[in-house]
mmCIF file of N, CA and C in Angstrom:
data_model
loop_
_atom_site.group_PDB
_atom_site.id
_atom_site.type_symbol
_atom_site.label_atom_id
_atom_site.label_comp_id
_atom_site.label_asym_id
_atom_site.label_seq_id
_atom_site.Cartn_x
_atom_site.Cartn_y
_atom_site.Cartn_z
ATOM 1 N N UNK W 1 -1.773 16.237 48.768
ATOM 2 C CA UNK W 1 -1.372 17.274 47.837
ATOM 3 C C UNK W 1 -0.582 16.667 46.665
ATOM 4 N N UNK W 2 0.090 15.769 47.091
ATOM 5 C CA UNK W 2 1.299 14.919 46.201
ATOM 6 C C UNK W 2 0.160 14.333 44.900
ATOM 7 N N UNK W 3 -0.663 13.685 45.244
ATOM 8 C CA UNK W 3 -1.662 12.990 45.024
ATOM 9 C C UNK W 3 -2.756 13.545 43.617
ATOM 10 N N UNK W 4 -2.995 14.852 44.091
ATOM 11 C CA UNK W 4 -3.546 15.764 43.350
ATOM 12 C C UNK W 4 -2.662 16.469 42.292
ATOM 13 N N UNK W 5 -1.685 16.851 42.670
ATOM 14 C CA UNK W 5 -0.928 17.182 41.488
ATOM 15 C C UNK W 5 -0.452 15.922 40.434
ATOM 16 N N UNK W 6 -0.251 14.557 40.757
ATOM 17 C CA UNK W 6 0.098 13.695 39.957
ATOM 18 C C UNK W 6 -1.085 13.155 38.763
ATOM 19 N N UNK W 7 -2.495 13.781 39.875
ATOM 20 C CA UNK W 7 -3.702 13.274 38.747
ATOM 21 C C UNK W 7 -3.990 14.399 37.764
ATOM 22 N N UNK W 8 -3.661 15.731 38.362
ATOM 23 C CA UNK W 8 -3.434 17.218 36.813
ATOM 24 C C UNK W 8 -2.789 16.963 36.141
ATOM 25 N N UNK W 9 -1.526 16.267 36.512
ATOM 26 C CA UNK W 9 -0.791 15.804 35.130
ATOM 27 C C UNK W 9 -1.143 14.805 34.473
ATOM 28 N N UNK W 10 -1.714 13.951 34.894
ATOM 29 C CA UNK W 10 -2.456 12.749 34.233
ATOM 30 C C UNK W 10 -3.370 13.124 33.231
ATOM 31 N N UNK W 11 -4.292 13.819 33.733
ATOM 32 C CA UNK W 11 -5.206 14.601 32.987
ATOM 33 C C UNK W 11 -4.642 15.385 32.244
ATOM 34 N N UNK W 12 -4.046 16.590 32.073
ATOM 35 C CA UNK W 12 -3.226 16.778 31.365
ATOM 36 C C UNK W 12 -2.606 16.142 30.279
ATOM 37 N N UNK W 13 -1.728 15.488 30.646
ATOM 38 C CA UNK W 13 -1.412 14.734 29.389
ATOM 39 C C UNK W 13 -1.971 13.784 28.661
ATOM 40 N N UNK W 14 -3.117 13.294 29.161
ATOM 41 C CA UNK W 14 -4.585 12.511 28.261
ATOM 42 C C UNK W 14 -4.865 13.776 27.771
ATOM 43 N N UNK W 15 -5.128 14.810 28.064
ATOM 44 C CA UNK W 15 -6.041 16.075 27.552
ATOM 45 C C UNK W 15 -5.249 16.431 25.988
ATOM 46 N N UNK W 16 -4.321 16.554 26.324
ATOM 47 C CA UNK W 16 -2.868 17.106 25.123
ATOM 48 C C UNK W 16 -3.360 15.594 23.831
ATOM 49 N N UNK W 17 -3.430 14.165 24.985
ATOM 50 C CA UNK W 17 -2.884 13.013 23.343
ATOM 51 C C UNK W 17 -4.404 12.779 22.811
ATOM 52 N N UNK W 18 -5.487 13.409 23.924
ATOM 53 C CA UNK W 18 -6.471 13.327 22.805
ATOM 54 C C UNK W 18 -6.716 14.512 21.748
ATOM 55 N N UNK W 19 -5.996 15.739 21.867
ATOM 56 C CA UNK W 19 -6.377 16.696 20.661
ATOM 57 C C UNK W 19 -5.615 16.486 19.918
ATOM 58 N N UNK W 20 -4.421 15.272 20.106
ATOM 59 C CA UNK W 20 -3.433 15.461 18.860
ATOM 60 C C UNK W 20 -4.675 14.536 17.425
ATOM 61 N N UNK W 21 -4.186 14.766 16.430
ATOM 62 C CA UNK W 21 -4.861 14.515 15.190
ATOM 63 C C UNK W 21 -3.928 13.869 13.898
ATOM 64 N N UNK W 22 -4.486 13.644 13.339
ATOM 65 C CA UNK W 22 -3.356 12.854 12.197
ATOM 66 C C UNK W 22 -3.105 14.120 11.275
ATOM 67 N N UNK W 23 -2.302 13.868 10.451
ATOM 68 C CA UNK W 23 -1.841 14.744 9.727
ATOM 69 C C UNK W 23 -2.629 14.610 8.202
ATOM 70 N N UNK W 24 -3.289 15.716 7.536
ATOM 71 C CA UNK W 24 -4.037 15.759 6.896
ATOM 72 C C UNK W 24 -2.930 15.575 5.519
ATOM 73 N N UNK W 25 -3.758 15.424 4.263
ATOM 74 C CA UNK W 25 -2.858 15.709 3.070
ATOM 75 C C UNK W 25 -2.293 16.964 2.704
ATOM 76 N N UNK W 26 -2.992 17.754 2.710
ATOM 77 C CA UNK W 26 -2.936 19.412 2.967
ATOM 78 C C UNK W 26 -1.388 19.852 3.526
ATOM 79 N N UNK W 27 -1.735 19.074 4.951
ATOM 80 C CA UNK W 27 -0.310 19.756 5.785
ATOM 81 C C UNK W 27 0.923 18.878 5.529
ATOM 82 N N UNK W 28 0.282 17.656 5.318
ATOM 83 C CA UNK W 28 1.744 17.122 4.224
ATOM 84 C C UNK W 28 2.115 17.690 3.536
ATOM 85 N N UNK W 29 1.718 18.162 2.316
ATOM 86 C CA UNK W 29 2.104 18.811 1.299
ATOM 87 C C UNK W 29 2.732 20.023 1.564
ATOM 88 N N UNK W 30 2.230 20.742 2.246
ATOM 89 C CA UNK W 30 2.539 22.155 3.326
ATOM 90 C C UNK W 30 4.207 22.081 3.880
ATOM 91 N N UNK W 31 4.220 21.012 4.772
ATOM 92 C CA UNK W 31 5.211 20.626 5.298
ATOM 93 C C UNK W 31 6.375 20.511 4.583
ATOM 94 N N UNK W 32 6.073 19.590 3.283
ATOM 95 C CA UNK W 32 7.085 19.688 2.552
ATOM 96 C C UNK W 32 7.867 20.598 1.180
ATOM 97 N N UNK W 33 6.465 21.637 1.152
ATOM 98 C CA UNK W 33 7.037 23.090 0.239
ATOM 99 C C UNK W 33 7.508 23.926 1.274
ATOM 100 N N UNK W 34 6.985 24.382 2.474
ATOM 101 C CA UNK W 34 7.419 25.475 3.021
ATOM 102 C C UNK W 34 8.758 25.088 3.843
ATOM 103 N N UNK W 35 8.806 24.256 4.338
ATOM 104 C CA UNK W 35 9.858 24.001 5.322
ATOM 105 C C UNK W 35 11.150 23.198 4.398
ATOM 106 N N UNK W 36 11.645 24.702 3.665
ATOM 107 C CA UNK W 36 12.330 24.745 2.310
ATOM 108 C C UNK W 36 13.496 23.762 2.521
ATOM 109 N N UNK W 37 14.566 23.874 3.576
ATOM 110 C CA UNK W 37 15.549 23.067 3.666
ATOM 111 C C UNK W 37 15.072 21.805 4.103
ATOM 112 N N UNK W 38 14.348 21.017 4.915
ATOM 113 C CA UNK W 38 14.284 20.543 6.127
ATOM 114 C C UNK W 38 12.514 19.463 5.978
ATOM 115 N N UNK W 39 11.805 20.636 5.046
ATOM 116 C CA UNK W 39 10.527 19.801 4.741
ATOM 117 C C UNK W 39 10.481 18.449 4.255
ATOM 118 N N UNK W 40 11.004 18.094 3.157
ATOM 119 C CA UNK W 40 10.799 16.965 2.568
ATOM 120 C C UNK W 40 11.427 15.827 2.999
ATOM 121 N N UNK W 41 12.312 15.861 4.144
ATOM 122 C CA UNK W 41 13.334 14.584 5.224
ATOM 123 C C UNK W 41 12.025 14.275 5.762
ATOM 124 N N UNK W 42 11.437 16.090 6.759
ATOM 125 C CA UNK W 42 10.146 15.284 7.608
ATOM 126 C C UNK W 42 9.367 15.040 7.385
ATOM 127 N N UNK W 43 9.039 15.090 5.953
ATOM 128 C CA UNK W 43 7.460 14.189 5.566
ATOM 129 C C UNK W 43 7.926 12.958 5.229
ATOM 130 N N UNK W 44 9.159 12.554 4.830
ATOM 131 C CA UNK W 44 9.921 11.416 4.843
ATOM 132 C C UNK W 44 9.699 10.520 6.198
ATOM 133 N N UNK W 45 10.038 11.131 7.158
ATOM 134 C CA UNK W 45 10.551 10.776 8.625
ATOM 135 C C UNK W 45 8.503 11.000 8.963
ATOM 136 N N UNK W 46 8.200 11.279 8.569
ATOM 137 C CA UNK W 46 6.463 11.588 9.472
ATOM 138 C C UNK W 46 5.638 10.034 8.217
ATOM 139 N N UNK W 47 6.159 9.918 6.973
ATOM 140 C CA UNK W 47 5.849 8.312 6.572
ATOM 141 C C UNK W 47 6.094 7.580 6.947
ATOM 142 N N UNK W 48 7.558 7.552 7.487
ATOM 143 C CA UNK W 48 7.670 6.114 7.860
ATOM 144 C C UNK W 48 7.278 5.961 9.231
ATOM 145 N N UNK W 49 7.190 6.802 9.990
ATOM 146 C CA UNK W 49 6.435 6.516 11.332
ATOM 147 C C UNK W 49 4.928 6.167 10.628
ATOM 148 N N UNK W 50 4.427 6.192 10.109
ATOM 149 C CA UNK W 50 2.851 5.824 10.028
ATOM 150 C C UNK W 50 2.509 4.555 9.221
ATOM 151 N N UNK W 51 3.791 4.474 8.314
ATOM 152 C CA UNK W 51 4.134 2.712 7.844
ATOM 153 C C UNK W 51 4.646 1.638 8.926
ATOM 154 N N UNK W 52 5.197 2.308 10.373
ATOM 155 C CA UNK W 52 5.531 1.712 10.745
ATOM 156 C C UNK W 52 4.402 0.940 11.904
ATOM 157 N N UNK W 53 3.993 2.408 12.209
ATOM 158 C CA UNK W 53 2.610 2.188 12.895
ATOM 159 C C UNK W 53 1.538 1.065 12.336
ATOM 160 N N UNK W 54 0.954 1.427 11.238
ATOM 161 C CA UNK W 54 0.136 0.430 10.176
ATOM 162 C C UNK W 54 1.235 -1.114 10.542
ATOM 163 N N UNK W 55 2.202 -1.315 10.184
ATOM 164 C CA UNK W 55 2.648 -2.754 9.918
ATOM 165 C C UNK W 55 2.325 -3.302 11.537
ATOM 166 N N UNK W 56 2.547 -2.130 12.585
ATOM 167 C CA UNK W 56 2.681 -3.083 13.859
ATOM 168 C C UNK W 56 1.406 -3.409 14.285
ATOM 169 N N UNK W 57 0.162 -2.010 13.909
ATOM 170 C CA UNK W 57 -0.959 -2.718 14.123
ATOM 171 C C UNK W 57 -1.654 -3.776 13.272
ATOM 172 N N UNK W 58 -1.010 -4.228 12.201
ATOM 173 C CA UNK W 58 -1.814 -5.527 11.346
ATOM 174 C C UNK W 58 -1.035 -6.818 12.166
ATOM 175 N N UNK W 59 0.214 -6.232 12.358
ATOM 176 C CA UNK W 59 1.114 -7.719 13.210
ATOM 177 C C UNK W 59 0.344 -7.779 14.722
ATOM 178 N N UNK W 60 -0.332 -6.904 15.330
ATOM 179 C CA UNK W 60 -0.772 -7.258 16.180
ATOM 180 C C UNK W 60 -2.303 -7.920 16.229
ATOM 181 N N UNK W 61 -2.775 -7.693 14.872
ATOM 182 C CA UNK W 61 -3.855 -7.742 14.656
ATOM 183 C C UNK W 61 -3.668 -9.634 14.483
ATOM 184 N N UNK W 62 -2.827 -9.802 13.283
ATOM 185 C CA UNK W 62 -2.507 -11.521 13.789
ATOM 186 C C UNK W 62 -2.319 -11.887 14.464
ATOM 187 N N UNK W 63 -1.514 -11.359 15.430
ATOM 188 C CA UNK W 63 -1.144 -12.028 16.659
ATOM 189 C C UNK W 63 -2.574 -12.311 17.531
ATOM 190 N N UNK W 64 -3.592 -11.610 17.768
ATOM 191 C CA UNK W 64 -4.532 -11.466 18.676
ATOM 192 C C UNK W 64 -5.712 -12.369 17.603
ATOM 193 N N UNK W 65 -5.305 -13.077 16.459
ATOM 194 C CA UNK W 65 -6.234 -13.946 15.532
ATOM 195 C C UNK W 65 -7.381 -13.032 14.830
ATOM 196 N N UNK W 66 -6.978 -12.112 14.726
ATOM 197 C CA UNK W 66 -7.761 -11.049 13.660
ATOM 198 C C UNK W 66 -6.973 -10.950 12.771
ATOM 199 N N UNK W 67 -7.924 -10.459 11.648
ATOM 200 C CA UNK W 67 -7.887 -10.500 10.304
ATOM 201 C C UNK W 67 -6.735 -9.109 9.664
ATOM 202 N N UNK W 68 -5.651 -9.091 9.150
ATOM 203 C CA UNK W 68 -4.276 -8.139 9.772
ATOM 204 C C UNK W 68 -5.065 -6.897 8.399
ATOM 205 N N UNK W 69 -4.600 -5.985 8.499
ATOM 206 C CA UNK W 69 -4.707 -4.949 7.423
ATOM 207 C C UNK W 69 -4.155 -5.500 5.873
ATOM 208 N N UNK W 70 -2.995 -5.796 6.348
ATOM 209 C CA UNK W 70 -1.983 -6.232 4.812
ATOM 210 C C UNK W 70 -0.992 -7.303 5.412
ATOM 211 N N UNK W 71 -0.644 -7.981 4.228
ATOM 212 C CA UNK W 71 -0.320 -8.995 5.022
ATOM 213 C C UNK W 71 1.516 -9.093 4.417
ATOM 214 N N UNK W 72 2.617 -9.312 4.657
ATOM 215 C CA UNK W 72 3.944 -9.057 4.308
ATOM 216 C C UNK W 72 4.751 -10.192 3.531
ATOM 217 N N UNK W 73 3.975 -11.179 4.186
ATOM 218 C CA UNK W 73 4.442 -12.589 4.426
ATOM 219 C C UNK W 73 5.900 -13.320 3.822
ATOM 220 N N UNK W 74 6.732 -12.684 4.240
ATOM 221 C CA UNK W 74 8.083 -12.830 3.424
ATOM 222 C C UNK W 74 8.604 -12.047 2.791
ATOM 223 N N UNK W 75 7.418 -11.078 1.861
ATOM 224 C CA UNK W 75 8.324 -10.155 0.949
ATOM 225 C C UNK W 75 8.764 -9.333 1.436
ATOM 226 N N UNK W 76 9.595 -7.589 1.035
ATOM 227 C CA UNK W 76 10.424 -7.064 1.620
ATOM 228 C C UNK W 76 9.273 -5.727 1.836
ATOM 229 N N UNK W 77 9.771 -5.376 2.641
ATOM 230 C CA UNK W 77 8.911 -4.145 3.385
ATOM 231 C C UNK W 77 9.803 -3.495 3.926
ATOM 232 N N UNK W 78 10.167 -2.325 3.784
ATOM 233 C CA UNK W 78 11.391 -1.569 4.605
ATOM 234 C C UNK W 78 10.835 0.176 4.590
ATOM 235 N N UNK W 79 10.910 0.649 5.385
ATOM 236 C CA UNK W 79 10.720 2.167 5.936
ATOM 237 C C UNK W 79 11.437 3.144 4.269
ATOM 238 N N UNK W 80 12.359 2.496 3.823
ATOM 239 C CA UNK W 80 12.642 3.382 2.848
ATOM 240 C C UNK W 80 11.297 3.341 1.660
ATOM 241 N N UNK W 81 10.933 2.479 1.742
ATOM 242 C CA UNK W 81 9.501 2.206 0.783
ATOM 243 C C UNK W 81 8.539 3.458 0.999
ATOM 244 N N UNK W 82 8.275 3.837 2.380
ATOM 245 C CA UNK W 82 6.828 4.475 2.516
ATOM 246 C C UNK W 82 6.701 5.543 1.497
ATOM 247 N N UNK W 83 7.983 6.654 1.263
ATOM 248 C CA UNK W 83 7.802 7.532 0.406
ATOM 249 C C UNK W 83 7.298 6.957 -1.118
ATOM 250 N N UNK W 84 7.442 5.676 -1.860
ATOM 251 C CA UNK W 84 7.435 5.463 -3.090
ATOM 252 C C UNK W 84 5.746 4.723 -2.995
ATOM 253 N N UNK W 85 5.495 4.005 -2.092
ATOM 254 C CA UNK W 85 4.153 3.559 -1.923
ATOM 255 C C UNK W 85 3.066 4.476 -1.528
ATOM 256 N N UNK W 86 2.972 5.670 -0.824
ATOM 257 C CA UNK W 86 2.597 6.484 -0.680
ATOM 258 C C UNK W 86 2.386 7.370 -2.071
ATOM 259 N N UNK W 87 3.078 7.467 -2.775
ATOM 260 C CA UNK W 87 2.601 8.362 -4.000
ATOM 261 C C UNK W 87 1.990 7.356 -5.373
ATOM 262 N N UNK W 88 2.329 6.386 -4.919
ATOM 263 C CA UNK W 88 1.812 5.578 -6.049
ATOM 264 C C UNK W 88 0.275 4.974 -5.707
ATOM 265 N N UNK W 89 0.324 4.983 -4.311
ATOM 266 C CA UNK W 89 -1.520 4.575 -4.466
ATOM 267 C C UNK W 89 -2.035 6.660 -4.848
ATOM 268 N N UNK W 90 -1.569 7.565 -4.333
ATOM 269 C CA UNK W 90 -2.139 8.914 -4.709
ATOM 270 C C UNK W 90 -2.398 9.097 -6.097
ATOM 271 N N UNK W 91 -1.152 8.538 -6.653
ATOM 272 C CA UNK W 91 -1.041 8.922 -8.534
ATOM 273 C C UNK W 91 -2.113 7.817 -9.123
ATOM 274 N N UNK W 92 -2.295 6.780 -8.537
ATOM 275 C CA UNK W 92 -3.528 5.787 -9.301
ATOM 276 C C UNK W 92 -4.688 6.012 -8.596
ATOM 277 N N UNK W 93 -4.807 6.571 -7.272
ATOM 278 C CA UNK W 93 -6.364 6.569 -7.153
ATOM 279 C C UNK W 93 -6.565 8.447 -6.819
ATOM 280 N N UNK W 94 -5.682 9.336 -7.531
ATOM 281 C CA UNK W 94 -6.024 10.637 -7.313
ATOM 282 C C UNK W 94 -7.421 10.879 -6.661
ATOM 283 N N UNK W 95 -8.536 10.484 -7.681
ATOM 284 C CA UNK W 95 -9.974 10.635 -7.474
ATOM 285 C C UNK W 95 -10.063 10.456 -6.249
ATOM 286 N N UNK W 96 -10.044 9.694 -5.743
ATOM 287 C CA UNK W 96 -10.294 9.268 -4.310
ATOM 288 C C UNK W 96 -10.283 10.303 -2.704
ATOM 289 N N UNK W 97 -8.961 10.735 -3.273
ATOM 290 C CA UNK W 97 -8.294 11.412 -1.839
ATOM 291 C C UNK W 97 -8.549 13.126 -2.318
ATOM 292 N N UNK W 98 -9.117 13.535 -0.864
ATOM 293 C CA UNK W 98 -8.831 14.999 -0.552
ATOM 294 C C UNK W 98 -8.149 15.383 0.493
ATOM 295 N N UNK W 99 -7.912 16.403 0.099
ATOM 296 C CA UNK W 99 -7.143 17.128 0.715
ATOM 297 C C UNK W 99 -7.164 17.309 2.513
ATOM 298 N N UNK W 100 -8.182 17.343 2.951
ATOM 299 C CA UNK W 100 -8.499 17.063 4.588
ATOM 300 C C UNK W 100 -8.541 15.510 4.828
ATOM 301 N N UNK W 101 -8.517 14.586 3.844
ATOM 302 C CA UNK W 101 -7.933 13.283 4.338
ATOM 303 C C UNK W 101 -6.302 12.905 5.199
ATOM 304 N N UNK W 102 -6.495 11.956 5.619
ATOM 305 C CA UNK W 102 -5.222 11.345 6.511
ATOM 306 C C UNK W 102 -3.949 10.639 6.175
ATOM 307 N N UNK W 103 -2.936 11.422 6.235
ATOM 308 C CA UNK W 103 -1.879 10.458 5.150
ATOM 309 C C UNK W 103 -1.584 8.734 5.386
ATOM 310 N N UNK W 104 -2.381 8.733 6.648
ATOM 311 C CA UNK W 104 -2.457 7.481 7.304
ATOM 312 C C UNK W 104 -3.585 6.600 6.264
ATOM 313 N N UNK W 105 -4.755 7.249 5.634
ATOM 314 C CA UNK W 105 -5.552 6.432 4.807
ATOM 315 C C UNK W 105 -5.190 6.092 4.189
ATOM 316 N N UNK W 106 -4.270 6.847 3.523
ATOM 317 C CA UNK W 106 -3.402 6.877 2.083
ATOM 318 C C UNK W 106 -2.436 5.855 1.752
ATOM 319 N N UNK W 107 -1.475 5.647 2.927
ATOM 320 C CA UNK W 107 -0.699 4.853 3.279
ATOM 321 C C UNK W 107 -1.054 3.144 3.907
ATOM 322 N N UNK W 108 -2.624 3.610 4.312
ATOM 323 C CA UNK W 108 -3.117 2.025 4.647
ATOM 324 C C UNK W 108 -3.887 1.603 3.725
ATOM 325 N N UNK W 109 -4.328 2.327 2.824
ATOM 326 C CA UNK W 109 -4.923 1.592 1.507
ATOM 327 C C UNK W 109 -3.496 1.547 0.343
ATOM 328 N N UNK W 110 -2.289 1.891 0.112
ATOM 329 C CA UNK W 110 -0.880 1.215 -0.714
ATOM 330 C C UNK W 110 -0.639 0.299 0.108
ATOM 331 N N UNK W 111 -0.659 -0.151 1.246
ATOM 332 C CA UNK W 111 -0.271 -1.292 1.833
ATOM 333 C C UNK W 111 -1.136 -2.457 1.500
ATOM 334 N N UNK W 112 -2.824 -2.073 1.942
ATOM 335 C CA UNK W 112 -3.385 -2.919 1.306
ATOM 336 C C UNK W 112 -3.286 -3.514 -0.030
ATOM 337 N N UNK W 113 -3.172 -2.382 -0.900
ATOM 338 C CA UNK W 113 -3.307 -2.854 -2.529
ATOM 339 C C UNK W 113 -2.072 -3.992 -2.827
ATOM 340 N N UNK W 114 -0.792 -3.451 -2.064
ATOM 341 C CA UNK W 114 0.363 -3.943 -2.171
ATOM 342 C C UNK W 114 0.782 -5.138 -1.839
ATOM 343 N N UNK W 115 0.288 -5.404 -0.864
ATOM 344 C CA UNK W 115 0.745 -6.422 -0.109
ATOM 345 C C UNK W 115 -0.875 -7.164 0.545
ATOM 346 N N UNK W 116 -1.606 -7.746 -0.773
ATOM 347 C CA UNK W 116 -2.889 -8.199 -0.353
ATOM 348 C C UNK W 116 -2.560 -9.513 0.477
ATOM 349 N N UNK W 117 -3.664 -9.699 1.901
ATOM 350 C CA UNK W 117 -3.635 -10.838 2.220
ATOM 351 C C UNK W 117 -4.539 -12.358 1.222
ATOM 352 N N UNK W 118 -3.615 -13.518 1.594
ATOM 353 C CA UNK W 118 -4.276 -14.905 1.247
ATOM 354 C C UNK W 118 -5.790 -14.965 1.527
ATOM 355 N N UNK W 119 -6.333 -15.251 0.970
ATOM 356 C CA UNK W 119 -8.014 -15.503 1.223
ATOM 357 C C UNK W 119 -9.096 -14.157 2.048
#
């Protein structure tokens, strides 16, 4: 019985982390008009989790001898950045991005542009 209930929750909570989804541009934007006091910290705080994410998967990506997303190599990279890199690849490649895109694309193509790797 012990047994069975530990694998519903298993399932369960695989069931829950596969419907979660990235956060679109849309509900960024959303997030940070409606949620009048409080919005614009957490689209703050919801960038830099996804800059932070992006940097650890390119560092892992070297580490494992693959080819990294963007590469840092000394220069400065800090969580206070994501908000200013984030609107500056939007404001130069507007065309590009819609609105049901991923703020995660958004944010891994300013990293790229930004911080291109050697060869």
């Amino acid at each position: 019985m012990k047994r069975t209930a530990r694998l519903s929750m298993l399932l369960l909570a695989l069931a829950a982390g596969a419907g979660a989804q990235a956060m679109t541009l849309r509900e960024f934007h959303t997030l940070e008009v409606k949620e009048k006091k409080e919005g614009k910290a957490y689209a703050s705080y919801y960038l830099v989790g996804v800059l932070e994410g992006l940097r650890e998967a390119s560092d892992t990506a070297r580490r494992t001898g693959q080819k990294p997303l963007f590469c840092v190599d000394g220069r400065r990279l800090e969580p206070s950045m994501a908000r200013s890199l984030f609107q500056a690849e939007l404001k130069r490649n507007a065309e590009l991005y819609e609105a049901d895109m991923p703020v995660q694309l958004v944010l891994s193509s300013a990293l790229q542009n930004s911080f291109r790797c050697a060869s």
